[in-house]
Amino acid sequence: IKFSFLTMKGYFKGQSCLELGCSGGIMTELLVKSHTHLDVVDAVPSYIEKTKNRIGNKNNVNYYASFFEQFQPARKYDDIIMSLVLEHVKNPVLILKKYRKYLKRDGRIHILVPNAHSLHRLLGQSMGIIKKVTDFSQRDRMLGHRRVYTVVSLRRDVYKAGLKVITEQGVFLKPLSN
């Protein structure tokens, strides 16, 4: 997550940020230092509590326990972070379309998803653990993944949502599966 943050940080557009999905708060802890206003949304209240405990009481952070589909932001944002989110939701295009409306004029949505063509998945396919790189592994099922993105399939969802891709890149090399 820290590598992901460092990769995205150079593309941040301003001081207001919405983080969709805080999980354990690692990204939140970094975002709170890089933005003057941060709203954090997660459907799992225990993740919000864990994140609050991790970063302490900060005046520039608001937390919301809500499904992304139901959350109604009260403002627009310079940056919206969707880190390890789109592979979990029922309708990623719907989520992207919804939150596109909450971007400021030059705002950006920063998306991080696992890559179907990562080295560990290619090795898994070669070893016969999975038939196709987009097949679900046991870990994908355990984590509640609904899809395994390729660069092409992620780009397709972004375009369907009326957004454009500014840049795309890998974050780090994962040689072995969990």
CSV table of N, CA and C in Angstrom, one decimal:
chain,number,residue,atom,x,y,z
A,1,ILE,N,0.8,-1.2,0.0
A,1,ILE,CA,0.0,0.0,0.0
A,1,ILE,C,0.9,1.3,0.0
A,2,LYS,N,2.0,1.2,0.7
A,2,LYS,CA,2.8,2.4,0.8
A,2,LYS,C,3.4,2.7,-0.6
A,3,PHE,N,3.8,1.6,-1.3
A,3,PHE,CA,4.3,1.8,-2.7
A,3,PHE,C,3.2,2.4,-3.6
A,4,SER,N,2.0,1.9,-3.4
A,4,SER,CA,0.9,2.4,-4.2
A,4,SER,C,0.7,3.9,-3.9
A,5,PHE,N,0.7,4.3,-2.7
A,5,PHE,CA,0.6,5.7,-2.3
A,5,PHE,C,1.7,6.6,-3.0
A,6,LEU,N,2.9,6.1,-2.9
A,6,LEU,CA,4.0,6.9,-3.5
A,6,LEU,C,3.9,7.0,-5.0
A,7,THR,N,3.4,5.9,-5.6
A,7,THR,CA,3.1,6.0,-7.1
A,7,THR,C,2.0,7.0,-7.4
A,8,MET,N,1.0,7.0,-6.6
A,8,MET,CA,-0.2,7.9,-6.9
A,8,MET,C,0.1,9.4,-6.5
A,9,LYS,N,0.9,9.6,-5.5
A,9,LYS,CA,1.1,10.9,-4.9
A,9,LYS,C,1.5,11.9,-5.9
A,10,GLY,N,2.3,11.6,-6.8
A,10,GLY,CA,2.8,12.5,-7.9
A,10,GLY,C,1.6,13.0,-8.8
A,11,TYR,N,0.5,12.3,-8.8
A,11,TYR,CA,-0.6,12.7,-9.6
A,11,TYR,C,-1.8,13.3,-8.9
A,12,PHE,N,-1.6,13.5,-7.6
A,12,PHE,CA,-2.6,14.2,-6.8
A,12,PHE,C,-2.9,15.6,-7.3
A,13,LYS,N,-4.1,16.0,-7.3
A,13,LYS,CA,-4.5,17.3,-7.9
A,13,LYS,C,-4.8,18.4,-6.9
A,14,GLY,N,-5.0,18.1,-5.6
A,14,GLY,CA,-5.3,19.2,-4.7
A,14,GLY,C,-5.3,18.7,-3.2
A,15,GLN,N,-6.1,19.4,-2.4
A,15,GLN,CA,-6.0,19.2,-1.0
A,15,GLN,C,-7.2,18.4,-0.4
A,16,SER,N,-8.3,18.2,-1.2
A,16,SER,CA,-9.4,17.5,-0.7
A,16,SER,C,-9.4,16.1,-1.3
A,17,CYS,N,-9.7,15.1,-0.5
A,17,CYS,CA,-9.6,13.7,-0.9
A,17,CYS,C,-10.7,12.9,-0.3
A,18,LEU,N,-11.2,11.9,-1.1
A,18,LEU,CA,-12.2,10.9,-0.7
A,18,LEU,C,-11.5,9.6,-0.9
A,19,GLU,N,-11.4,8.8,0.2
A,19,GLU,CA,-10.9,7.4,0.1
A,19,GLU,C,-12.0,6.5,0.3
A,20,LEU,N,-12.2,5.7,-0.8
A,20,LEU,CA,-13.2,4.6,-0.7
A,20,LEU,C,-12.6,3.3,-0.3
A,21,GLY,N,-12.9,2.8,0.8
A,21,GLY,CA,-12.3,1.6,1.3
A,21,GLY,C,-11.1,1.8,2.1
A,22,CYS,N,-11.1,1.8,3.4
A,22,CYS,CA,-9.9,2.1,4.2
A,22,CYS,C,-9.3,0.9,4.7
A,23,SER,N,-10.0,-0.3,4.8
A,23,SER,CA,-9.4,-1.5,5.3
A,23,SER,C,-8.7,-1.3,6.6
A,24,GLY,N,-7.4,-1.5,6.7
A,24,GLY,CA,-6.7,-1.3,7.9
A,24,GLY,C,-6.1,0.0,8.2
A,25,GLY,N,-6.3,1.0,7.3
A,25,GLY,CA,-5.9,2.3,7.5
A,25,GLY,C,-4.5,2.7,7.0
A,26,ILE,N,-3.8,1.8,6.3
A,26,ILE,CA,-2.4,2.1,5.9
A,26,ILE,C,-2.4,3.3,4.9
A,27,MET,N,-3.3,3.2,3.9
A,27,MET,CA,-3.4,4.3,2.9
A,27,MET,C,-3.9,5.6,3.6
A,28,THR,N,-4.9,5.4,4.5
A,28,THR,CA,-5.5,6.6,5.2
A,28,THR,C,-4.4,7.3,5.9
A,29,GLU,N,-3.6,6.6,6.6
A,29,GLU,CA,-2.5,7.3,7.4
A,29,GLU,C,-1.6,8.1,6.5
A,30,LEU,N,-1.4,7.7,5.3
A,30,LEU,CA,-0.6,8.5,4.4
A,30,LEU,C,-1.4,9.7,3.7
A,31,LEU,N,-2.6,9.4,3.4
A,31,LEU,CA,-3.5,10.4,2.8
A,31,LEU,C,-3.7,11.6,3.8
A,32,VAL,N,-3.9,11.3,5.0
A,32,VAL,CA,-4.1,12.4,6.0
A,32,VAL,C,-3.0,13.4,6.1
A,33,LYS,N,-1.8,12.9,5.7
A,33,LYS,CA,-0.6,13.8,5.7
A,33,LYS,C,-0.5,14.6,4.4
A,34,SER,N,-1.1,14.1,3.3
A,34,SER,CA,-0.9,14.7,2.0
A,34,SER,C,-2.1,15.6,1.6
A,35,HIS,N,-3.2,15.6,2.3
A,35,HIS,CA,-4.4,16.3,2.0
A,35,HIS,C,-4.9,17.1,3.2
A,36,THR,N,-5.4,18.3,3.0
A,36,THR,CA,-5.9,19.1,4.2
A,36,THR,C,-7.3,18.6,4.6
A,37,HIS,N,-8.1,18.0,3.7
A,37,HIS,CA,-9.4,17.4,4.0
A,37,HIS,C,-9.5,16.0,3.5
A,38,LEU,N,-9.9,15.1,4.3
A,38,LEU,CA,-10.0,13.7,3.9
A,38,LEU,C,-11.3,13.1,4.4
A,39,ASP,N,-12.1,12.6,3.5
A,39,ASP,CA,-13.3,11.8,3.9
A,39,ASP,C,-13.0,10.3,3.6
A,40,VAL,N,-13.4,9.5,4.5
A,40,VAL,CA,-13.1,8.0,4.4
A,40,VAL,C,-14.4,7.3,4.5
A,41,VAL,N,-14.6,6.4,3.5
A,41,VAL,CA,-15.9,5.6,3.5
A,41,VAL,C,-15.5,4.1,3.5
A,42,ASP,N,-16.1,3.4,4.3
A,42,ASP,CA,-16.0,1.9,4.3
A,42,ASP,C,-17.3,1.3,4.8
A,43,ALA,N,-17.7,0.2,4.2
A,43,ALA,CA,-18.9,-0.5,4.6
A,43,ALA,C,-18.8,-1.3,5.9
A,44,VAL,N,-17.5,-1.5,6.3
A,44,VAL,CA,-17.2,-2.3,7.5
A,44,VAL,C,-16.9,-1.4,8.7
A,45,PRO,N,-17.8,-1.3,9.6
A,45,PRO,CA,-17.5,-0.4,10.8
A,45,PRO,C,-16.2,-0.7,11.5
A,46,SER,N,-15.9,-2.0,11.6
A,46,SER,CA,-14.6,-2.4,12.3
A,46,SER,C,-13.4,-1.9,11.6
A,47,TYR,N,-13.4,-1.7,10.3
A,47,TYR,CA,-12.3,-1.2,9.5
A,47,TYR,C,-12.2,0.3,9.8
A,48,ILE,N,-13.3,1.0,10.0
A,48,ILE,CA,-13.2,2.4,10.3
A,48,ILE,C,-12.6,2.6,11.7
A,49,GLU,N,-13.1,1.8,12.7
A,49,GLU,CA,-12.6,1.8,14.0
A,49,GLU,C,-11.1,1.5,14.0
A,50,LYS,N,-10.6,0.5,13.3
A,50,LYS,CA,-9.2,0.2,13.2
A,50,LYS,C,-8.4,1.3,12.6
A,51,THR,N,-9.0,2.0,11.6
A,51,THR,CA,-8.3,3.1,11.0
A,51,THR,C,-8.2,4.3,11.9
A,52,LYS,N,-9.3,4.6,12.6
A,52,LYS,CA,-9.3,5.7,13.6
A,52,LYS,C,-8.2,5.4,14.7
A,53,ASN,N,-8.2,4.2,15.2
A,53,ASN,CA,-7.2,3.8,16.2
A,53,ASN,C,-5.7,4.0,15.6
A,54,ARG,N,-5.6,3.7,14.4
A,54,ARG,CA,-4.2,3.7,13.7
A,54,ARG,C,-3.7,5.2,13.6
A,55,ILE,N,-4.6,6.1,13.2
A,55,ILE,CA,-4.1,7.4,12.9
A,55,ILE,C,-4.4,8.4,14.0
A,56,GLY,N,-5.3,8.1,15.0
A,56,GLY,CA,-5.6,9.0,16.0
A,56,GLY,C,-6.6,10.0,15.6
A,57,ASN,N,-6.8,10.9,16.5
A,57,ASN,CA,-7.9,11.9,16.3
A,57,ASN,C,-7.3,13.1,15.5
A,58,LYS,N,-7.7,13.1,14.2
A,58,LYS,CA,-7.2,14.2,13.3
A,58,LYS,C,-8.4,15.1,12.9
A,59,ASN,N,-8.3,16.4,12.9
A,59,ASN,CA,-9.4,17.3,12.6
A,59,ASN,C,-9.7,17.3,11.1
A,60,ASN,N,-8.8,16.9,10.3
A,60,ASN,CA,-9.0,17.0,8.8
A,60,ASN,C,-9.6,15.7,8.2
A,61,VAL,N,-10.1,14.7,9.1
A,61,VAL,CA,-10.6,13.5,8.6
A,61,VAL,C,-12.1,13.3,9.1
A,62,ASN,N,-12.9,12.9,8.2
A,62,ASN,CA,-14.3,12.4,8.5
A,62,ASN,C,-14.5,11.0,8.1
A,63,TYR,N,-15.2,10.2,8.9
A,63,TYR,CA,-15.4,8.8,8.6
A,63,TYR,C,-16.9,8.5,8.4
A,64,TYR,N,-17.2,7.7,7.4
A,64,TYR,CA,-18.5,7.3,7.1
A,64,TYR,C,-18.6,5.8,6.9
A,65,ALA,N,-19.5,5.1,7.7
A,65,ALA,CA,-19.7,3.7,7.5
A,65,ALA,C,-20.9,3.6,6.6
A,66,SER,N,-20.6,3.2,5.3
A,66,SER,CA,-21.6,3.2,4.3
A,66,SER,C,-21.1,2.3,3.1
A,67,PHE,N,-22.1,1.7,2.4
A,67,PHE,CA,-21.7,1.1,1.1
A,67,PHE,C,-21.4,2.3,0.1
A,68,PHE,N,-20.5,2.0,-0.8
A,68,PHE,CA,-20.2,3.1,-1.8
A,68,PHE,C,-21.4,3.5,-2.6
A,69,GLU,N,-22.3,2.5,-2.9
A,69,GLU,CA,-23.4,2.8,-3.7
A,69,GLU,C,-24.4,3.7,-3.0
A,70,GLN,N,-24.4,3.7,-1.7
A,70,GLN,CA,-25.4,4.5,-0.9
A,70,GLN,C,-24.8,5.8,-0.4
A,71,PHE,N,-23.5,5.9,-0.3
A,71,PHE,CA,-22.9,7.1,0.3
A,71,PHE,C,-23.1,8.3,-0.6
A,72,GLN,N,-23.5,9.5,0.0
A,72,GLN,CA,-23.8,10.7,-0.7
A,72,GLN,C,-22.8,11.8,-0.2
A,73,PRO,N,-21.7,12.0,-0.9
A,73,PRO,CA,-20.8,13.1,-0.4
A,73,PRO,C,-21.5,14.5,-0.4
A,74,ALA,N,-21.0,15.3,0.5
A,74,ALA,CA,-21.5,16.6,0.7
A,74,ALA,C,-20.7,17.6,-0.1
A,75,ARG,N,-19.6,17.2,-0.7
A,75,ARG,CA,-18.7,18.1,-1.4
A,75,ARG,C,-18.1,17.4,-2.6
A,76,LYS,N,-17.3,18.1,-3.4
A,76,LYS,CA,-16.5,17.6,-4.5
A,76,LYS,C,-15.1,17.5,-4.0
A,77,TYR,N,-14.3,16.6,-4.7
A,77,TYR,CA,-13.0,16.4,-4.3
A,77,TYR,C,-12.0,16.6,-5.4
A,78,ASP,N,-10.7,16.9,-5.0
A,78,ASP,CA,-9.6,17.0,-6.0
A,78,ASP,C,-9.2,15.6,-6.3
A,79,ASP,N,-9.2,14.7,-5.3
A,79,ASP,CA,-8.7,13.3,-5.5
A,79,ASP,C,-9.6,12.3,-4.9
A,80,ILE,N,-9.9,11.2,-5.6
A,80,ILE,CA,-10.7,10.1,-5.1
A,80,ILE,C,-9.9,8.9,-5.2
A,81,ILE,N,-9.7,8.2,-4.1
A,81,ILE,CA,-8.8,7.0,-4.1
A,81,ILE,C,-9.7,5.8,-4.1
A,82,MET,N,-9.5,4.9,-5.0
A,82,MET,CA,-10.2,3.6,-5.1
A,82,MET,C,-9.1,2.5,-5.1
A,83,SER,N,-8.5,2.3,-3.9
A,83,SER,CA,-7.4,1.3,-3.8
A,83,SER,C,-7.9,0.0,-3.4
A,84,LEU,N,-7.8,-1.0,-4.3
A,84,LEU,CA,-8.3,-2.4,-4.0
A,84,LEU,C,-9.8,-2.4,-3.7
A,85,VAL,N,-10.5,-1.7,-4.5
A,85,VAL,CA,-12.0,-1.6,-4.3
A,85,VAL,C,-12.8,-2.2,-5.5
A,86,LEU,N,-12.4,-1.9,-6.7
A,86,LEU,CA,-13.2,-2.2,-7.9
A,86,LEU,C,-13.3,-3.7,-8.1
A,87,GLU,N,-12.4,-4.5,-7.7
A,87,GLU,CA,-12.5,-5.9,-7.8
A,87,GLU,C,-13.5,-6.6,-6.9
A,88,HIS,N,-14.0,-5.8,-5.9
A,88,HIS,CA,-14.9,-6.3,-4.9
A,88,HIS,C,-16.4,-5.9,-5.1
A,89,VAL,N,-16.6,-4.8,-5.8
A,89,VAL,CA,-18.0,-4.3,-5.9
A,89,VAL,C,-18.8,-5.0,-7.0
A,90,LYS,N,-20.1,-5.0,-6.9
A,90,LYS,CA,-21.0,-5.6,-7.8
A,90,LYS,C,-20.9,-5.0,-9.2
A,91,ASN,N,-20.9,-3.7,-9.2
A,91,ASN,CA,-21.0,-2.9,-10.5
A,91,ASN,C,-19.9,-1.8,-10.5
A,92,PRO,N,-18.7,-2.1,-10.9
A,92,PRO,CA,-17.6,-1.1,-10.9
A,92,PRO,C,-17.9,0.1,-11.8
A,93,VAL,N,-18.6,-0.1,-12.9
A,93,VAL,CA,-18.9,1.0,-13.8
A,93,VAL,C,-19.8,2.0,-13.1
A,94,LEU,N,-20.8,1.5,-12.4
A,94,LEU,CA,-21.8,2.3,-11.7
A,94,LEU,C,-21.0,3.1,-10.6
A,95,ILE,N,-20.1,2.5,-9.9
A,95,ILE,CA,-19.3,3.2,-8.9
A,95,ILE,C,-18.5,4.3,-9.5
A,96,LEU,N,-17.8,4.0,-10.6
A,96,LEU,CA,-17.0,5.0,-11.3
A,96,LEU,C,-17.9,6.2,-11.8
A,97,LYS,N,-19.0,5.9,-12.4
A,97,LYS,CA,-19.9,6.9,-12.8
A,97,LYS,C,-20.4,7.8,-11.7
A,98,LYS,N,-20.8,7.1,-10.6
A,98,LYS,CA,-21.3,7.9,-9.5
A,98,LYS,C,-20.2,8.9,-8.9
A,99,TYR,N,-19.0,8.4,-8.7
A,99,TYR,CA,-18.0,9.2,-8.1
A,99,TYR,C,-17.4,10.2,-9.1
A,100,ARG,N,-17.5,10.0,-10.3
A,100,ARG,CA,-17.1,11.0,-11.3
A,100,ARG,C,-17.8,12.3,-11.1
A,101,LYS,N,-19.0,12.2,-10.6
A,101,LYS,CA,-19.8,13.4,-10.4
A,101,LYS,C,-19.3,14.2,-9.2
A,102,TYR,N,-18.5,13.6,-8.3
A,102,TYR,CA,-18.0,14.2,-7.1
A,102,TYR,C,-16.5,14.7,-7.2
A,103,LEU,N,-16.1,14.7,-8.5
A,103,LEU,CA,-14.7,15.3,-8.7
A,103,LEU,C,-14.8,16.8,-9.0
A,104,LYS,N,-13.9,17.5,-8.5
A,104,LYS,CA,-13.8,18.9,-8.9
A,104,LYS,C,-13.4,18.9,-10.4
A,105,ARG,N,-13.4,20.1,-11.0
A,105,ARG,CA,-13.2,20.2,-12.4
A,105,ARG,C,-12.0,19.5,-13.0
A,106,ASP,N,-10.9,19.7,-12.3
A,106,ASP,CA,-9.6,19.0,-12.7
A,106,ASP,C,-9.3,17.8,-11.8
A,107,GLY,N,-10.2,17.3,-11.1
A,107,GLY,CA,-10.0,16.2,-10.1
A,107,GLY,C,-9.7,14.9,-10.8
A,108,ARG,N,-9.2,14.0,-10.0
A,108,ARG,CA,-8.8,12.7,-10.6
A,108,ARG,C,-9.2,11.5,-9.6
A,109,ILE,N,-9.6,10.4,-10.3
A,109,ILE,CA,-9.8,9.2,-9.5
A,109,ILE,C,-8.6,8.3,-9.7
A,110,HIS,N,-8.0,7.9,-8.6
A,110,HIS,CA,-6.8,7.1,-8.6
A,110,HIS,C,-7.2,5.6,-8.3
A,111,ILE,N,-7.0,4.7,-9.2
A,111,ILE,CA,-7.5,3.4,-9.1
A,111,ILE,C,-6.3,2.4,-8.9
A,112,LEU,N,-6.4,1.5,-8.0
A,112,LEU,CA,-5.4,0.4,-7.8
A,112,LEU,C,-6.2,-0.9,-7.7
A,113,VAL,N,-5.8,-1.8,-8.6
A,113,VAL,CA,-6.4,-3.1,-8.6
A,113,VAL,C,-5.3,-4.2,-8.8
A,114,PRO,N,-5.6,-5.4,-8.4
A,114,PRO,CA,-4.6,-6.5,-8.7
A,114,PRO,C,-4.6,-6.7,-10.2
A,115,ASN,N,-3.5,-7.0,-10.8
A,115,ASN,CA,-3.3,-7.2,-12.2
A,115,ASN,C,-3.3,-8.7,-12.6
A,116,ALA,N,-4.3,-9.1,-13.4
A,116,ALA,CA,-4.4,-10.5,-13.9
A,116,ALA,C,-3.1,-11.0,-14.5
A,117,HIS,N,-2.3,-10.1,-15.1
A,117,HIS,CA,-1.1,-10.4,-15.8
A,117,HIS,C,0.2,-10.3,-14.9
A,118,SER,N,0.0,-10.2,-13.6
A,118,SER,CA,1.1,-10.1,-12.7
A,118,SER,C,1.9,-11.4,-12.8
A,119,LEU,N,3.2,-11.3,-12.5
A,119,LEU,CA,4.1,-12.5,-12.6
A,119,LEU,C,3.6,-13.7,-11.8
A,120,HIS,N,3.1,-13.5,-10.6
A,120,HIS,CA,2.6,-14.6,-9.8
A,120,HIS,C,1.4,-15.3,-10.5
A,121,ARG,N,0.5,-14.6,-11.1
A,121,ARG,CA,-0.6,-15.2,-11.8
A,121,ARG,C,-0.2,-15.9,-13.1
A,122,LEU,N,0.8,-15.3,-13.8
A,122,LEU,CA,1.3,-16.0,-15.0
A,122,LEU,C,2.0,-17.3,-14.6
A,123,LEU,N,2.7,-17.3,-13.5
A,123,LEU,CA,3.4,-18.5,-13.0
A,123,LEU,C,2.3,-19.6,-12.6
A,124,GLY,N,1.3,-19.1,-11.9
A,124,GLY,CA,0.2,-20.0,-11.5
A,124,GLY,C,-0.5,-20.6,-12.7
A,125,GLN,N,-0.7,-19.9,-13.8
A,125,GLN,CA,-1.2,-20.4,-15.0
A,125,GLN,C,-0.3,-21.5,-15.6
A,126,SER,N,1.0,-21.1,-15.7
A,126,SER,CA,2.0,-22.1,-16.2
A,126,SER,C,2.1,-23.4,-15.4
A,127,MET,N,1.9,-23.3,-14.1
A,127,MET,CA,2.0,-24.4,-13.2
A,127,MET,C,0.6,-25.2,-13.2
A,128,GLY,N,-0.4,-24.7,-13.8
A,128,GLY,CA,-1.7,-25.4,-13.8
A,128,GLY,C,-2.6,-25.1,-12.6
A,129,ILE,N,-2.2,-24.1,-11.8
A,129,ILE,CA,-3.0,-23.8,-10.6
A,129,ILE,C,-4.3,-23.1,-11.0
A,130,ILE,N,-4.2,-22.2,-12.0
A,130,ILE,CA,-5.3,-21.6,-12.7
A,130,ILE,C,-5.2,-21.8,-14.2
A,131,LYS,N,-6.4,-21.9,-14.8
A,131,LYS,CA,-6.4,-22.2,-16.3
A,131,LYS,C,-6.1,-20.9,-17.1
A,132,LYS,N,-6.8,-19.8,-16.6
A,132,LYS,CA,-6.6,-18.5,-17.3
A,132,LYS,C,-6.2,-17.5,-16.2
A,133,VAL,N,-5.4,-16.5,-16.6
A,133,VAL,CA,-5.0,-15.5,-15.6
A,133,VAL,C,-6.1,-14.7,-14.9
A,134,THR,N,-7.3,-14.8,-15.6
A,134,THR,CA,-8.4,-14.1,-15.0
A,134,THR,C,-9.3,-15.0,-14.1
A,135,ASP,N,-8.9,-16.3,-14.0
A,135,ASP,CA,-9.7,-17.2,-13.1
A,135,ASP,C,-9.4,-16.8,-11.7
A,136,PHE,N,-10.4,-17.2,-10.8
A,136,PHE,CA,-10.3,-16.9,-9.4
A,136,PHE,C,-9.4,-17.9,-8.8
A,137,SER,N,-8.4,-17.5,-8.0
A,137,SER,CA,-7.6,-18.4,-7.2
A,137,SER,C,-8.4,-18.6,-5.9
A,138,GLN,N,-7.9,-19.5,-5.1
A,138,GLN,CA,-8.5,-19.7,-3.7
A,138,GLN,C,-8.5,-18.4,-2.9
A,139,ARG,N,-7.4,-17.7,-3.0
A,139,ARG,CA,-7.2,-16.4,-2.3
A,139,ARG,C,-8.2,-15.4,-2.8
A,140,ASP,N,-8.4,-15.3,-4.1
A,140,ASP,CA,-9.4,-14.4,-4.7
A,140,ASP,C,-10.8,-14.6,-4.0
A,141,ARG,N,-11.2,-15.8,-4.0
A,141,ARG,CA,-12.5,-16.2,-3.4
A,141,ARG,C,-12.5,-15.8,-1.9
A,142,MET,N,-11.4,-16.1,-1.2
A,142,MET,CA,-11.3,-15.8,0.2
A,142,MET,C,-11.5,-14.2,0.5
A,143,LEU,N,-10.9,-13.5,-0.4
A,143,LEU,CA,-10.9,-12.0,-0.3
A,143,LEU,C,-12.2,-11.4,-0.8
A,144,GLY,N,-13.1,-12.2,-1.4
A,144,GLY,CA,-14.3,-11.7,-1.9
A,144,GLY,C,-14.2,-10.9,-3.3
A,145,HIS,N,-13.2,-11.3,-4.1
A,145,HIS,CA,-13.1,-10.7,-5.4
A,145,HIS,C,-14.2,-11.1,-6.3
A,146,ARG,N,-14.7,-10.2,-7.1
A,146,ARG,CA,-15.8,-10.5,-8.1
A,146,ARG,C,-15.2,-10.6,-9.5
A,147,ARG,N,-14.0,-10.1,-9.7
A,147,ARG,CA,-13.3,-10.1,-11.0
A,147,ARG,C,-11.8,-9.9,-10.8
A,148,VAL,N,-11.1,-10.3,-11.8
A,148,VAL,CA,-9.7,-10.2,-11.8
A,148,VAL,C,-9.4,-9.3,-13.1
A,149,TYR,N,-8.9,-8.1,-12.8
A,149,TYR,CA,-8.8,-7.1,-13.9
A,149,TYR,C,-7.5,-7.4,-14.7
A,150,THR,N,-7.6,-7.2,-16.0
A,150,THR,CA,-6.5,-7.0,-16.9
A,150,THR,C,-6.4,-5.5,-17.2
A,151,VAL,N,-5.3,-5.0,-17.7
A,151,VAL,CA,-5.2,-3.6,-18.1
A,151,VAL,C,-6.4,-3.2,-19.0
A,152,VAL,N,-6.6,-4.1,-20.0
A,152,VAL,CA,-7.7,-3.9,-21.0
A,152,VAL,C,-9.1,-3.8,-20.3
A,153,SER,N,-9.4,-4.8,-19.4
A,153,SER,CA,-10.7,-4.8,-18.8
A,153,SER,C,-10.9,-3.6,-17.9
A,154,LEU,N,-9.9,-3.2,-17.2
A,154,LEU,CA,-10.0,-2.0,-16.3
A,154,LEU,C,-10.2,-0.8,-17.2
A,155,ARG,N,-9.4,-0.6,-18.2
A,155,ARG,CA,-9.5,0.5,-19.1
A,155,ARG,C,-11.0,0.6,-19.7
A,156,ARG,N,-11.5,-0.6,-20.0
A,156,ARG,CA,-12.8,-0.7,-20.6
A,156,ARG,C,-13.9,-0.1,-19.6
A,157,ASP,N,-13.8,-0.5,-18.3
A,157,ASP,CA,-14.7,0.0,-17.3
A,157,ASP,C,-14.5,1.5,-17.1
A,158,VAL,N,-13.3,1.9,-17.1
A,158,VAL,CA,-13.1,3.4,-16.9
A,158,VAL,C,-13.7,4.2,-18.1
A,159,TYR,N,-13.6,3.7,-19.3
A,159,TYR,CA,-14.2,4.4,-20.4
A,159,TYR,C,-15.7,4.3,-20.4
A,160,LYS,N,-16.2,3.2,-20.0
A,160,LYS,CA,-17.7,3.0,-19.9
A,160,LYS,C,-18.3,4.0,-18.9
A,161,ALA,N,-17.5,4.3,-17.9
A,161,ALA,CA,-18.0,5.3,-16.9
A,161,ALA,C,-17.8,6.7,-17.3
A,162,GLY,N,-17.3,7.0,-18.6
A,162,GLY,CA,-17.2,8.3,-19.0
A,162,GLY,C,-15.9,9.0,-18.6
A,163,LEU,N,-15.0,8.2,-18.1
A,163,LEU,CA,-13.7,8.8,-17.7
A,163,LEU,C,-12.6,8.5,-18.7
A,164,LYS,N,-11.5,9.2,-18.5
A,164,LYS,CA,-10.4,8.9,-19.4
A,164,LYS,C,-9.2,8.5,-18.6
A,165,VAL,N,-8.3,7.7,-19.2
A,165,VAL,CA,-7.1,7.3,-18.6
A,165,VAL,C,-6.0,8.3,-18.8
A,166,ILE,N,-5.4,8.8,-17.8
A,166,ILE,CA,-4.3,9.7,-17.9
A,166,ILE,C,-3.0,9.0,-17.9
A,167,THR,N,-2.8,8.1,-17.0
A,167,THR,CA,-1.6,7.2,-16.9
A,167,THR,C,-2.0,5.9,-16.3
A,168,GLU,N,-1.2,4.9,-16.7
A,168,GLU,CA,-1.4,3.6,-16.1
A,168,GLU,C,0.0,3.0,-15.9
A,169,GLN,N,0.2,2.3,-14.8
A,169,GLN,CA,1.5,1.7,-14.5
A,169,GLN,C,1.4,0.7,-13.4
A,170,GLY,N,2.4,-0.2,-13.4
A,170,GLY,CA,2.5,-1.1,-12.3
A,170,GLY,C,3.1,-0.5,-11.0
A,171,VAL,N,2.8,-1.1,-9.9
A,171,VAL,CA,3.4,-0.5,-8.7
A,171,VAL,C,4.6,-1.3,-8.2
A,172,PHE,N,4.5,-2.6,-8.2
A,172,PHE,CA,5.6,-3.5,-7.8
A,172,PHE,C,5.5,-4.8,-8.4
A,173,LEU,N,6.6,-5.6,-8.3
A,173,LEU,CA,6.7,-6.9,-8.9
A,173,LEU,C,6.4,-7.9,-7.8
A,174,LYS,N,5.3,-8.8,-8.0
A,174,LYS,CA,5.0,-9.8,-7.1
A,174,LYS,C,5.3,-11.1,-7.7
A,175,PRO,N,6.4,-11.7,-7.4
A,175,PRO,CA,6.9,-13.0,-8.1
A,175,PRO,C,6.1,-14.2,-7.6
A,176,LEU,N,5.7,-14.3,-6.4
A,176,LEU,CA,5.1,-15.5,-5.9
A,176,LEU,C,3.7,-15.2,-5.3
A,177,SER,N,2.9,-16.2,-5.4
A,177,SER,CA,1.5,-16.1,-4.9
A,177,SER,C,1.5,-16.2,-3.4
A,178,ASN,N,0.4,-15.7,-2.7
A,178,ASN,CA,0.3,-15.9,-1.3
A,178,ASN,C,0.0,-17.3,-1.0
